[in-house]
XYZ file of C-alpha atoms in Angstrom:
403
model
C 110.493 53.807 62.567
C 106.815 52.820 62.566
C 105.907 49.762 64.673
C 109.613 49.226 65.855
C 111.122 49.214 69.496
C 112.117 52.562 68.784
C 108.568 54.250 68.510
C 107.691 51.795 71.643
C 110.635 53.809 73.185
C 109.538 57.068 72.379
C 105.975 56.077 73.760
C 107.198 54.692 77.224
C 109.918 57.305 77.398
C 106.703 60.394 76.743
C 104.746 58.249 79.460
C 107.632 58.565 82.141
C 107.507 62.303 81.613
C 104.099 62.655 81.580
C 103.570 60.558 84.936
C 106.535 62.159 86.609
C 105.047 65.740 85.531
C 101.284 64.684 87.220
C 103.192 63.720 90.407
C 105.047 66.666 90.732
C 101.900 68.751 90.119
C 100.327 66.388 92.949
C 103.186 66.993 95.565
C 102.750 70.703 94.662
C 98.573 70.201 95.543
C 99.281 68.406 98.954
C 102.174 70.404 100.009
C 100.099 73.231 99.424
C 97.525 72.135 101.948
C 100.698 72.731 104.881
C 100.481 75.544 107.056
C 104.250 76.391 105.634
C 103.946 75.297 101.773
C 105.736 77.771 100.581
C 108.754 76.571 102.439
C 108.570 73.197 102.019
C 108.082 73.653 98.269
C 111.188 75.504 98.027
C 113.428 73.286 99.721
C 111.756 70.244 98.669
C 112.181 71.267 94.902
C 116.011 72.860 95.128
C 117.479 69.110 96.785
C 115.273 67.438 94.057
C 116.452 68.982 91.323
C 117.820 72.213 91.571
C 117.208 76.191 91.451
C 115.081 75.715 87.473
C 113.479 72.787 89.176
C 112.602 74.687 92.292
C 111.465 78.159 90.275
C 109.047 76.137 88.084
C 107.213 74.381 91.059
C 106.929 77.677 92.771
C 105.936 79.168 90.235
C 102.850 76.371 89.944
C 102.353 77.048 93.576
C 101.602 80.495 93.403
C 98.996 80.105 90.447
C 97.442 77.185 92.822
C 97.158 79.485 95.553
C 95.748 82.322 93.165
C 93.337 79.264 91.751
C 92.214 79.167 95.500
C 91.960 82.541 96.707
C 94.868 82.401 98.484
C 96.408 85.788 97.734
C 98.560 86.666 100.654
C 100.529 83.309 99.798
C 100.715 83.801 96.067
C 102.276 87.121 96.923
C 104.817 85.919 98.867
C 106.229 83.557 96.322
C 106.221 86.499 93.659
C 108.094 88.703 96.078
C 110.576 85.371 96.783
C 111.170 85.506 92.743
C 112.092 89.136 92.888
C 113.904 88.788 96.229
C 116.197 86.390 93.832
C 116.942 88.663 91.212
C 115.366 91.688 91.572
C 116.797 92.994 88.159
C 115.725 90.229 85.973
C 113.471 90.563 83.035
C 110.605 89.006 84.204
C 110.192 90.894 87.520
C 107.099 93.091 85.543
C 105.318 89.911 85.807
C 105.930 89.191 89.242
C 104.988 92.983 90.159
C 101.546 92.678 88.195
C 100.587 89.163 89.944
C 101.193 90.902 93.172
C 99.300 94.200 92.021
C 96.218 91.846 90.718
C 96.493 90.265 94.439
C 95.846 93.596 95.754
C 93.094 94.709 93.800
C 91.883 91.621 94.713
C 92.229 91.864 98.367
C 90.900 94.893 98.689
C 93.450 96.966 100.714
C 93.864 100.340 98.722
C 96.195 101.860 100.957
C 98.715 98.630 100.175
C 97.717 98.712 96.853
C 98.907 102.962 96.293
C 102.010 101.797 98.004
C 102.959 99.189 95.997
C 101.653 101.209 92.861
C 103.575 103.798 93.883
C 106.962 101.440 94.359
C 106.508 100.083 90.827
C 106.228 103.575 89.570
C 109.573 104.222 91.050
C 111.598 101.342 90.169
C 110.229 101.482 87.080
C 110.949 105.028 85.881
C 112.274 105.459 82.489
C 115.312 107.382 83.827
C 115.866 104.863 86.817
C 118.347 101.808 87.293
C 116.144 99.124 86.264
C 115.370 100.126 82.700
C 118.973 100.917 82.718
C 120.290 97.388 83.619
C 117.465 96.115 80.942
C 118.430 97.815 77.612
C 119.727 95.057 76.376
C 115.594 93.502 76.521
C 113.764 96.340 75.137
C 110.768 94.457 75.524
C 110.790 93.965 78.842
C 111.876 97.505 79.731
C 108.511 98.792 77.327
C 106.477 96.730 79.404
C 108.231 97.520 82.533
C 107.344 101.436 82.009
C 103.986 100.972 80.446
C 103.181 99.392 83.552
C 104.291 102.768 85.773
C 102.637 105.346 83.213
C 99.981 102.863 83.225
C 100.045 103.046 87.787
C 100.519 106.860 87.959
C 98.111 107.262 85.369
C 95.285 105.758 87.477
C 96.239 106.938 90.714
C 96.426 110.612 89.525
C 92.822 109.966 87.994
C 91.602 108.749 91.013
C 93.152 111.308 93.181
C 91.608 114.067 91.086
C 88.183 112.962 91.227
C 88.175 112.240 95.159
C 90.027 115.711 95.645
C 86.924 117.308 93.206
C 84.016 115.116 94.950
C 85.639 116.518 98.985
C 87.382 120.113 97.733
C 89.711 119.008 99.743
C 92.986 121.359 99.776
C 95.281 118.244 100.752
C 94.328 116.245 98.373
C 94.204 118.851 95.946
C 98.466 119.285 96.784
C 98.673 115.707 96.495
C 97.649 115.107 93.202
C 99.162 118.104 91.691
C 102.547 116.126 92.915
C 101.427 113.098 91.213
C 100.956 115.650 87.968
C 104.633 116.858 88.340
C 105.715 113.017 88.965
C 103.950 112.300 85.402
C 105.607 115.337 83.257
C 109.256 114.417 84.925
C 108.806 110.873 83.906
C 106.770 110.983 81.333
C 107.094 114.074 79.148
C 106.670 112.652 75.767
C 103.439 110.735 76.434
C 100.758 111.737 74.627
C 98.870 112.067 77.948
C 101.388 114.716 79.332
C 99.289 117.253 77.066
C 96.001 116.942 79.159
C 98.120 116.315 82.491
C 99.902 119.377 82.293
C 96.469 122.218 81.620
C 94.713 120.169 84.533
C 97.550 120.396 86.533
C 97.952 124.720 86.060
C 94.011 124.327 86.587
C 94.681 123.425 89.925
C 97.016 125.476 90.447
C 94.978 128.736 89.756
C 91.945 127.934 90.950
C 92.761 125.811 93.967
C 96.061 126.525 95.330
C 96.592 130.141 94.617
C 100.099 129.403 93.111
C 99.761 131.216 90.253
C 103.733 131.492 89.183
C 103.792 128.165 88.017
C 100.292 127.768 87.368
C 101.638 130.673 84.640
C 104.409 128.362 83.383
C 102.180 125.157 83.033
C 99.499 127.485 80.588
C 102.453 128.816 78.826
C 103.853 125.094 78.036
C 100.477 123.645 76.929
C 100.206 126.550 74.581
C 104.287 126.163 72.897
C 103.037 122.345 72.880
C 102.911 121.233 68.962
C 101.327 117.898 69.766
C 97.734 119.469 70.607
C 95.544 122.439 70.359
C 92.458 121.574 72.507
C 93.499 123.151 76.079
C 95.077 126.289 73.486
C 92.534 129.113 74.074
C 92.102 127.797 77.739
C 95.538 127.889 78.433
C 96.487 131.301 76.592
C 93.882 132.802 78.334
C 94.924 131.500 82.108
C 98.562 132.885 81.207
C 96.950 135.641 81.070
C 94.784 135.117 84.748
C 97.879 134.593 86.291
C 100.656 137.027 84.960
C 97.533 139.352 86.239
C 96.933 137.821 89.971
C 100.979 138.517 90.004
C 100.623 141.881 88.509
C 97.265 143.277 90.375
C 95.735 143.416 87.407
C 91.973 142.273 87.442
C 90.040 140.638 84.903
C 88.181 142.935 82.288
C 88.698 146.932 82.671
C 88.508 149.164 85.418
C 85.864 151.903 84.526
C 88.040 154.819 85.804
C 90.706 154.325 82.999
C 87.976 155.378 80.254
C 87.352 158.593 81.662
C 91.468 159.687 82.010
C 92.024 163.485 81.092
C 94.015 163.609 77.725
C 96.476 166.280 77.367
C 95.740 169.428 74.831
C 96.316 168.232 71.106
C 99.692 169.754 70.238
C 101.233 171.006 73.671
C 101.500 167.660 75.464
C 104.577 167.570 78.058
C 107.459 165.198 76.772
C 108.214 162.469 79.519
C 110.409 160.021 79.551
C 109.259 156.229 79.200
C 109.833 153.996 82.214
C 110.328 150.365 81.755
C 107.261 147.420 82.730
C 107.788 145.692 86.054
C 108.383 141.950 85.683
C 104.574 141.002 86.035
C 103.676 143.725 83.685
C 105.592 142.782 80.897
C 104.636 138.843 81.516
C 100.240 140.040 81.696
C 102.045 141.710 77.956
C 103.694 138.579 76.680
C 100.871 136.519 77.612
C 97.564 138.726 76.298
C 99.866 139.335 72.706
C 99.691 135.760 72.497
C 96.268 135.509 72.853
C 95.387 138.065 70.623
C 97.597 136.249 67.956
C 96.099 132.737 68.370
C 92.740 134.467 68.474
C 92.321 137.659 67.198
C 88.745 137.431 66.976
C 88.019 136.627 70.205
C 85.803 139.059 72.500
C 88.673 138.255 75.286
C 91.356 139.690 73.295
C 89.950 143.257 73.707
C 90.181 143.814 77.478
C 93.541 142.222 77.619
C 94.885 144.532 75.039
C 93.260 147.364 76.134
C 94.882 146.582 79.727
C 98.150 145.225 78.386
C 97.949 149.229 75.946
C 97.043 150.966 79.538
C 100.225 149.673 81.153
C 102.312 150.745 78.347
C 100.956 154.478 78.079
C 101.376 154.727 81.668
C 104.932 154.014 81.570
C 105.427 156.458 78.441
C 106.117 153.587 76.105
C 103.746 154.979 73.310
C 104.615 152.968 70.481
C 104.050 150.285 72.244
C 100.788 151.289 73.492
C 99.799 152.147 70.275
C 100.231 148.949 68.493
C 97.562 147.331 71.168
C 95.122 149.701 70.809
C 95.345 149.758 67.280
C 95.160 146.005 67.359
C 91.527 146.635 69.027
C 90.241 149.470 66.376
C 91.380 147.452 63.699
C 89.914 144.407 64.652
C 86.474 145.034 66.906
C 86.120 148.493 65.591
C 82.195 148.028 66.704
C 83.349 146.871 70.533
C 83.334 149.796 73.139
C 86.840 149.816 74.008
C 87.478 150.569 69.690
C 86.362 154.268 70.971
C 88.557 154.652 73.812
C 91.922 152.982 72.349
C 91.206 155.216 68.876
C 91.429 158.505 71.521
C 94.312 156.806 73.647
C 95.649 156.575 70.220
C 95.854 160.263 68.848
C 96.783 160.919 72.431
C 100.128 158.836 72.642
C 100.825 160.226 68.778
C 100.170 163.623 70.317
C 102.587 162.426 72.888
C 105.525 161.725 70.333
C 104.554 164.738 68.268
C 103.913 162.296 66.063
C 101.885 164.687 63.477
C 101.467 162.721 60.570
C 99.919 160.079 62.112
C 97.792 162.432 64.161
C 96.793 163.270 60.615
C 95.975 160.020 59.740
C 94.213 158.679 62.357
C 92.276 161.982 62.458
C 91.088 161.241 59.301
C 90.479 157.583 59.785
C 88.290 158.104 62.987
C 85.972 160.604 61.156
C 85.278 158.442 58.235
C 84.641 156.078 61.300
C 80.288 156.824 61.957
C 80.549 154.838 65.276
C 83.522 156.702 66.621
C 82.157 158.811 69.702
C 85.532 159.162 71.655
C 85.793 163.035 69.938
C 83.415 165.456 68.083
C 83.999 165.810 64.390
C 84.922 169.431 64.710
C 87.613 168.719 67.336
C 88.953 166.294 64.785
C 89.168 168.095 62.052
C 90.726 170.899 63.897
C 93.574 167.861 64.635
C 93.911 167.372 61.105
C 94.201 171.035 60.123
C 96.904 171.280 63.306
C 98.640 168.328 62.365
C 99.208 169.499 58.606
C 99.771 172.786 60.821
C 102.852 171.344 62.537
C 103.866 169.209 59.364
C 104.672 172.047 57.578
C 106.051 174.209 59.818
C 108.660 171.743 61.064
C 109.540 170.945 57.221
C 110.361 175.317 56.898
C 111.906 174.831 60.197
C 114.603 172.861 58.359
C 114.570 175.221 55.231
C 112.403 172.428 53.079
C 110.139 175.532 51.694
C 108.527 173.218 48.625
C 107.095 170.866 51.435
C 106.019 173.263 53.599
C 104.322 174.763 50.761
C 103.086 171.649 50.223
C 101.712 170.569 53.528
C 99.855 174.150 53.444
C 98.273 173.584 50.116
């Protein structure tokens, strides 16, 4: 009703609030100004008009205090709120007032601590975000804010650990890393987290066992390929470190003594020990992902070696074939070609000691053996072909094989 008593009502009615709201706001000002404001805001507030009452002229405190530099009393208002319901909704706003404080303030120990706390209490497995489902809001902020924490913390850490080389700190943040993937697997972040965290791990703390698992995980890991070659190729470091076996090829295995083409003693094949066959897992990989790469030829070479010393010949094989077939201008080609008639010679394997004969003297850059010797391994192989088909009473192949 325009020009009435009722709009005049309306008006007055605003005014009342409006003064009432300035006073408050005063009493807030000058009680603030009392060694214990805090206090007497509190209970001045809850007679006047109750716990909502109370809250909201807190709550102006604080920000007054905040407004004045005053952090050490803002922050004990914020902790009062969460003292009061510690599982309430808006405690992520309390925590980050009182984190802001900090920074603030200065005091980084404080500050990791109460980092640290938040980090905690807000874990995506723990109690609060349990109690809060029912506000997914709040419980996205809630653990934004602790991947958010334990994100800068572990930066932090890793940069004052790399700036000192200090060992401790070194241990410390490579906790902090473990923290992260336990909390925070599916983060996009956990990708980087986890190859920096096997770095130091290898090249820091000598714990190369799980250094070996971390690798291993960031190369299964779908999400991302950038730490791939890195971490296929520190598998590799480590199953070696556990194994004995040193990086690149010891000289002495390129001069062995190979057994005469044709009477080669039978032995029995002995299993890999558990590091072996792990330095073989991990260096197949690698020569999967990256087949061209100059670091897949040692680590096949070595990962061929371990099998021809147990006997496993096929298995050697395949590795050393993997090198002549694929760096046939590289220096190890030579020696895994020869390692390669030698394990067929091994099996008695004579067609294939036919074939590969052949192969490596079409081959100009093979050196391992003279053309003559080779094709005395062809005519020896056809040689043994033959006489095993008579053997059986197969007279057309044999006749065959001679021809």
């Amino acid at each position: 009703i325009r020009g009435g008593k009722v709009e005049s009502g309306f008006a007055t009615a605003r005014s009342e609030i409006e003064f009432r709201d300035q006073a408050m706001k005063d009493i807030v000002i000058s009680l603030a100004e009392v060694p214990n404001g805090f206090e007497e805001t509190r209970d001045y507030f809850n007679r006047l008009g109750g716990k909502a009452l109370m809250m909201k002229m807190l709550d102006r405190l604080a920000k007054y205090y905040l407004s004045q530099d005053k952090d050490e009393k803002a922050i004990a208002i914020f902790r009062y709120f969460i003292q009061l319901d510690p599982w309430a909704p808006i405690v992520p706003d309390h925590l980050d007032m009182i984190v802001d404080s900090l920074k603030r303030i200065g005091y980084k120990r404080r500050l990791d601590k109460e980092q640290r706390a938040i980090i905690a209490l807000f874990s995506p497995q723990g109690e609060w975000v349990k109690k809060n489902e029912p506000n997914p809001a709040a419980v996205a902020k809630a653990v934004k804010m602790a991947e958010d924490y334990l994100d800068t913390i572990i930066t932090n850490l890793h940069k004052e650990a790399i700036k000192t080389n200090d060992l401790d700190k070194f241990k410390a943040v490579v906790k902090d890393y473990a923290l992260y993937l336990a909390m925070f697997l599916d983060n996009a972040k956990s990708y980087d987290k986890r190859f920096y965290m096997a770095e130091i791990q290898f090249f820091k703390l000598n714990q190369y066992e799980t250094a070996l698992e971390m690798y291993a995980a960031v190369v299964a890991d779908k999400r991302e390929t950038k730490f791939q070659e890195e971490g296929a190729y520190g598998r590799i470091l480590c199953a070696g470190k556990l194994g004995g076996v040193e990086e690149g090829v010891k000289r002495e295995v390129l001069h062995k003594k190979y057994s005469t083409m044709g009477k080669a003693q039978k032995m029995k094949g002995m299993p890999l020990a558990k590091w072996e066959a792990k330095y073989v897992e991990a260096s197949d990989e690698y020569a999967r992902l990256l087949p061209k790469s100059t670091k897949a030829i040692p680590v096949s070479f070595n990962a061929a070696e371990m099998f021809m010393r147990n006997k496993l010949f096929d298995e050697a094989v395949r590795r050393y074939s993997f090198i002549v077939d694929n760096h046939p201008d590289h220096e190890l080609a030579g020696h895994s070609a020869n390692n390669i008639l030698e394990c067929f010679n091994q099996l008695e394997d004579w067609p294939e000691i036919e074939k590969w004969s052949k192969k490596l003297l079409a081959n100009k850059r093979f050196k391992g053996r003279k053309p003559d010797e080779l094709n005395r391994f062809v005519a020896m192989a056809i040689f043994k072909v033959a006489y095993a088909a008579i053997d059986r009473g197969d007279w057309d192949k044999g006749a065959t094989e001679y021809l």
